[in-house]
């Protein structure tokens, strides 16, 4: 199977220095462990720290050179239609650019391929030409989806950690650079330094007493409660199970 | 002027809670102390029903696409509806909900119109096509999504399908501007609200106050070809593997529990993650990692089941985010009983075996 992993130019979460995006290196591991011919593709002005990806288990990196601020979509499209892969893996969202996670969806639309989000594991599907994806859902739940190839899959941070870095593997790796397609994009957003805003919490009325503020901070907005005083244990147990069933927590019971 | 002298003994007598073995005072009562203590007649508080607001001729429509698993709105969904109300009320618009299964809680949450999407099973592309069809067909001014796992995926699909700009992960919203974090959270982007917005959690307050009509709308959707998803199977989280912080359902033991084998069996039978209060962890009866509260784990669970827990403020701080609380306690005046949606004043040591028997009977 031919797999292409998309790498974006990332910045380190804390230091702000150029660095590969962790979730994209996790995608690289999923690709290597699925087996087949794995290539890495990046469109951007320079490779910089991305050459490190070669040390994480792939042999070949394709770089399409475009100007800073250009839209990478046309260059990626051209590189992917030259030699169409069966599977394209991308990160859930980048880290250091727009970080909106929109690129894989635009690419899927432009290539006319289906896309599936948030893979935490990949394996061969039950039939040839299919892929079984373990999709990460919130709260540790999973969804096992069987998908027809070719497809685009984005990877979730719950996937296994990246393969360890090997310097010799990076030295052995091949980098193929070629000019990309210039596509300047209009800037329509205003940008300023980030200002953290307080998260929304339950608010008590201004001037409330300490006891009221504590109540607002510890009590969720809930409807009026039901109170059962001194029921028999059986009665209590039935009430509890009925309540849990009404909340949808007794799927299997 | 003669000032009346305080009578601390009378104050204390009034704060005394009757019917408990231990002597306890309820200091949150702030009744006038000077008045002689009369047996308090039960006060019936008649809460005014929220006013119904009908928007008959909306100037424009603002759509929300809540996750609403099983038709039940999540807290994040309610915040998105709050944001939609902000955008709609700025110019006489109405809020339209696009959902798979309509339910009766939409009116109180602030929704004027409801449209049912024709989606069966896990078919995100089909749902996105239906939303994009409504976006064009009803010329919606905005469509808002929760930027959650499924909602965020849907928003990006709709953006790619319709070619509209999506403002993903919006952290602040007003009718004039939306902002989001970018460049590894080092920069903030800001613009006027575009047509598609995916809202981050805990950014906007949910709607409160007025009730809305939640009238059903009809719409003819274009037919849909089958997608690339051949099969999808939901695998619930294994409660033994998920961490307490991200567990969906936590059952927790306090100082009122002495039979921990029964408690652990109950947690397994209910398919819940076990937790405990600090008293229990201090005594070494449960691991420290199970401690719920200010100095333990702050939960994000949907439901919390407290057995024999008094509900100290430090403990309640850990369950602020839990929407549903069930409590079993022998003390009618415990703070946990007041906090609970279903409160049972009974001996937890006897309720646990009854629950286990009932669960075993269900399985058999
Ligand atoms: C700085 C600080 C931080 C703290 N952090 C935390 C924290 O993170 N988490 C935490 O939990 N605590 C914390 N505490 C401790 C907290 O104040 C309480 O002491 C603790 O939560 C009480 O635990 P409990 O409710 O299990 O015990 P108790 O207060 O002893 O309450 C036991 C309850 O069980 C009921 N009961 C007794 N027998 C039965 C029965 N047979 N059936 C049913 N009910 C019964 C009683 O009526 C009572 O309400 C902290 C305290 C401090 C000072
Ligand atoms: N210039 C690029 N070259 C290659 N892949 C990219 C590029 N930009 C983004 N991607 C991929 O698209 C994913 C989402 O990026 P973004 O839409 O910028 O958040 C990233 O994790 C990468 O896998």
XYZ file of C-alpha atoms in Angstrom, chain B residues 12-262:
251
model
C -27.509 28.745 68.121
C -30.790 27.128 69.109
C -32.301 28.383 65.909
C -29.474 27.057 63.807
C -29.691 23.641 65.395
C -30.681 20.993 62.880
C -33.190 18.571 64.316
C -33.187 14.838 63.767
C -29.460 14.048 63.629
C -27.501 12.043 66.143
C -24.590 14.411 66.043
C -25.328 17.961 67.150
C -25.064 20.185 64.105
C -25.681 23.809 63.262
C -26.787 25.161 59.942
C -25.080 28.550 59.734
C -26.367 29.381 56.287
C -29.765 30.256 57.792
C -29.919 33.996 57.932
C -33.306 34.489 59.577
C -33.869 37.459 61.863
C -32.733 36.269 65.226
C -34.626 38.769 67.299
C -37.975 37.234 66.437
C -39.058 34.428 68.716
C -38.607 31.016 67.195
C -41.864 29.640 65.904
C -42.128 26.237 64.300
C -41.426 27.289 60.731
C -44.420 26.767 58.497
C -43.341 25.219 55.182
C -42.912 28.034 52.708
C -44.062 27.196 49.214
C -42.015 29.076 46.687
C -43.994 29.484 43.494
C -41.407 30.038 40.835
C -42.724 31.994 37.892
C -42.639 29.878 34.724
C -40.181 31.367 32.207
C -41.835 33.702 29.726
C -42.441 32.328 26.224
C -40.925 34.472 23.506
C -42.259 33.954 19.985
C -40.343 35.278 16.994
C -43.006 35.001 14.293
C -41.303 36.865 11.437
C -37.535 36.500 11.902
C -35.331 38.918 9.966
C -32.819 36.099 9.381
C -31.942 32.644 10.654
C -28.951 31.569 12.737
C -28.522 27.796 12.726
C -26.969 25.637 15.421
C -25.956 22.029 14.815
C -25.699 20.530 18.317
C -24.085 17.140 18.942
C -27.132 16.176 21.043
C -26.329 12.468 21.480
C -29.700 10.714 21.690
C -31.498 14.080 21.495
C -30.050 15.196 24.854
C -28.187 18.525 24.724
C -24.673 18.564 26.177
C -23.444 21.584 28.194
C -21.300 22.518 25.163
C -24.431 22.423 22.956
C -26.198 24.805 25.337
C -23.278 27.236 25.117
C -23.453 27.130 21.316
C -27.184 27.893 21.517
C -26.330 30.804 23.853
C -23.908 32.111 21.220
C -26.534 31.716 18.486
C -29.025 33.703 20.574
C -26.422 36.482 20.868
C -26.090 36.650 17.072
C -29.850 36.328 16.454
C -31.028 38.826 19.082
C -28.666 41.499 17.719
C -30.971 41.998 14.713
C -34.313 40.286 15.260
C -33.261 36.887 13.944
C -34.357 33.444 15.048
C -32.351 30.371 16.100
C -32.830 27.222 14.061
C -31.565 23.863 15.361
C -30.518 21.170 12.885
C -30.695 17.868 14.759
C -31.015 14.157 14.168
C -33.536 13.499 16.955
C -35.645 16.435 18.168
C -36.497 16.432 21.881
C -38.680 18.572 24.137
C -35.851 20.385 25.952
C -35.012 22.568 22.939
C -37.579 25.296 23.677
C -36.224 26.000 27.156
C -32.669 25.977 25.800
C -33.516 28.936 23.526
C -34.404 27.456 20.130
C -37.103 28.988 17.904
C -37.227 26.488 15.020
C -36.225 22.845 14.691
C -35.387 20.952 11.529
C -34.789 17.182 11.572
C -31.815 16.000 9.481
C -32.284 12.755 7.532
C -29.246 10.866 8.878
C -29.048 7.215 9.846
C -26.115 5.648 11.686
C -22.601 7.082 11.507
C -22.559 9.042 8.265
C -20.719 12.369 8.803
C -20.512 13.137 5.078
C -24.276 12.612 4.661
C -24.962 14.872 7.629
C -22.602 17.529 6.236
C -24.377 17.420 2.851
C -27.751 17.852 4.565
C -26.454 20.834 6.593
C -24.919 22.392 3.465
C -28.258 21.982 1.659
C -30.073 23.850 4.462
C -27.327 26.518 4.489
C -28.135 27.319 0.862
C -31.850 26.504 0.828
C -32.826 28.701 3.777
C -30.003 31.245 3.170
C -28.840 31.068 6.786
C -26.865 34.047 8.015
C -24.691 31.947 10.336
C -24.294 28.289 11.230
C -22.710 27.471 14.610
C -21.161 24.148 15.642
C -19.640 22.952 18.906
C -15.920 22.395 18.235
C -16.130 18.934 19.811
C -14.954 15.662 18.254
C -18.013 15.079 16.054
C -19.200 18.702 15.834
C -15.782 19.999 14.787
C -15.496 17.280 12.143
C -18.935 18.189 10.787
C -18.113 21.929 10.710
C -14.966 21.324 8.650
C -16.838 19.038 6.260
C -19.545 21.673 5.731
C -16.864 24.333 5.173
C -15.109 22.197 2.553
C -18.436 21.340 0.869
C -19.830 24.865 0.712
C -16.553 26.703 0.182
C -17.447 29.080 3.029
C -14.840 30.335 5.487
C -14.929 28.505 8.824
C -13.806 30.193 12.018
C -12.749 27.129 13.997
C -12.218 27.046 17.753
C -13.766 30.480 18.445
C -12.982 31.475 22.034
C -14.888 34.726 22.242
C -17.948 35.798 20.359
C -20.026 38.941 20.041
C -22.208 40.179 17.146
C -19.278 42.371 16.067
C -16.255 40.097 16.355
C -15.019 36.561 17.004
C -11.539 35.605 18.184
C -9.518 32.419 18.164
C -6.016 31.272 19.098
C -3.476 30.545 16.347
C 0.274 30.002 15.863
C 0.563 27.495 18.707
C -1.556 29.770 20.953
C 0.893 32.650 20.607
C -1.399 34.833 18.450
C -5.050 35.767 18.546
C -7.005 36.143 15.321
C -10.019 38.396 15.212
C -12.630 39.193 12.562
C -16.310 39.928 12.066
C -18.379 36.717 12.530
C -18.257 34.754 9.245
C -20.998 32.395 8.123
C -19.571 29.222 9.704
C -18.279 29.221 13.285
C -17.123 26.316 15.448
C -17.203 27.365 19.093
C -14.749 26.087 21.721
C -16.125 24.765 25.007
C -16.745 27.141 27.938
C -16.461 30.284 25.814
C -20.030 31.664 25.885
C -22.680 31.388 28.601
C -25.723 29.243 27.829
C -29.066 30.946 27.214
C -31.236 31.538 30.277
C -34.455 33.366 30.990
C -36.979 33.183 28.194
C -38.462 30.031 26.710
C -38.750 29.711 22.934
C -41.261 27.862 20.814
C -39.032 25.235 19.078
C -41.504 24.879 16.196
C -40.792 22.153 13.651
C -39.880 23.242 10.113
C -40.155 21.156 6.963
C -37.456 20.978 4.282
C -36.924 18.663 1.333
C -33.398 17.293 1.307
C -31.656 16.198 -1.886
C -31.196 12.407 -2.228
C -27.872 11.023 -1.085
C -25.532 8.397 -2.544
C -23.908 5.922 -0.114
C -20.586 7.088 1.326
C -17.221 5.409 1.821
C -17.925 4.290 5.410
C -18.747 0.591 5.116
C -19.317 -0.178 8.798
C -19.083 1.693 12.107
C -19.266 0.184 15.568
C -19.234 2.136 18.834
C -16.945 0.715 21.509
C -17.711 2.147 24.962
C -14.737 3.130 27.089
C -13.384 0.470 29.419
C -13.878 2.053 32.873
C -10.803 0.244 34.145
C -8.672 2.020 31.530
C -9.981 5.592 31.399
C -8.577 8.035 33.924
C -10.871 9.428 36.600
C -10.613 12.903 35.061
C -12.175 11.863 31.765
C -14.538 9.161 32.986
C -18.172 9.445 31.926
C -19.729 7.900 35.027
C -18.066 7.821 38.448
C -19.319 5.958 41.509
C -17.634 7.145 44.653
C -17.339 5.946 48.255
C -17.088 8.071 51.389
C -16.658 7.541 55.077
C -20.154 6.019 55.254
C -18.981 2.899 53.399
C -17.272 0.049 55.207
C -17.684 -2.865 52.799
C -15.255 -2.048 49.994
C -15.520 -5.421 48.274
C -19.204 -4.732 47.669
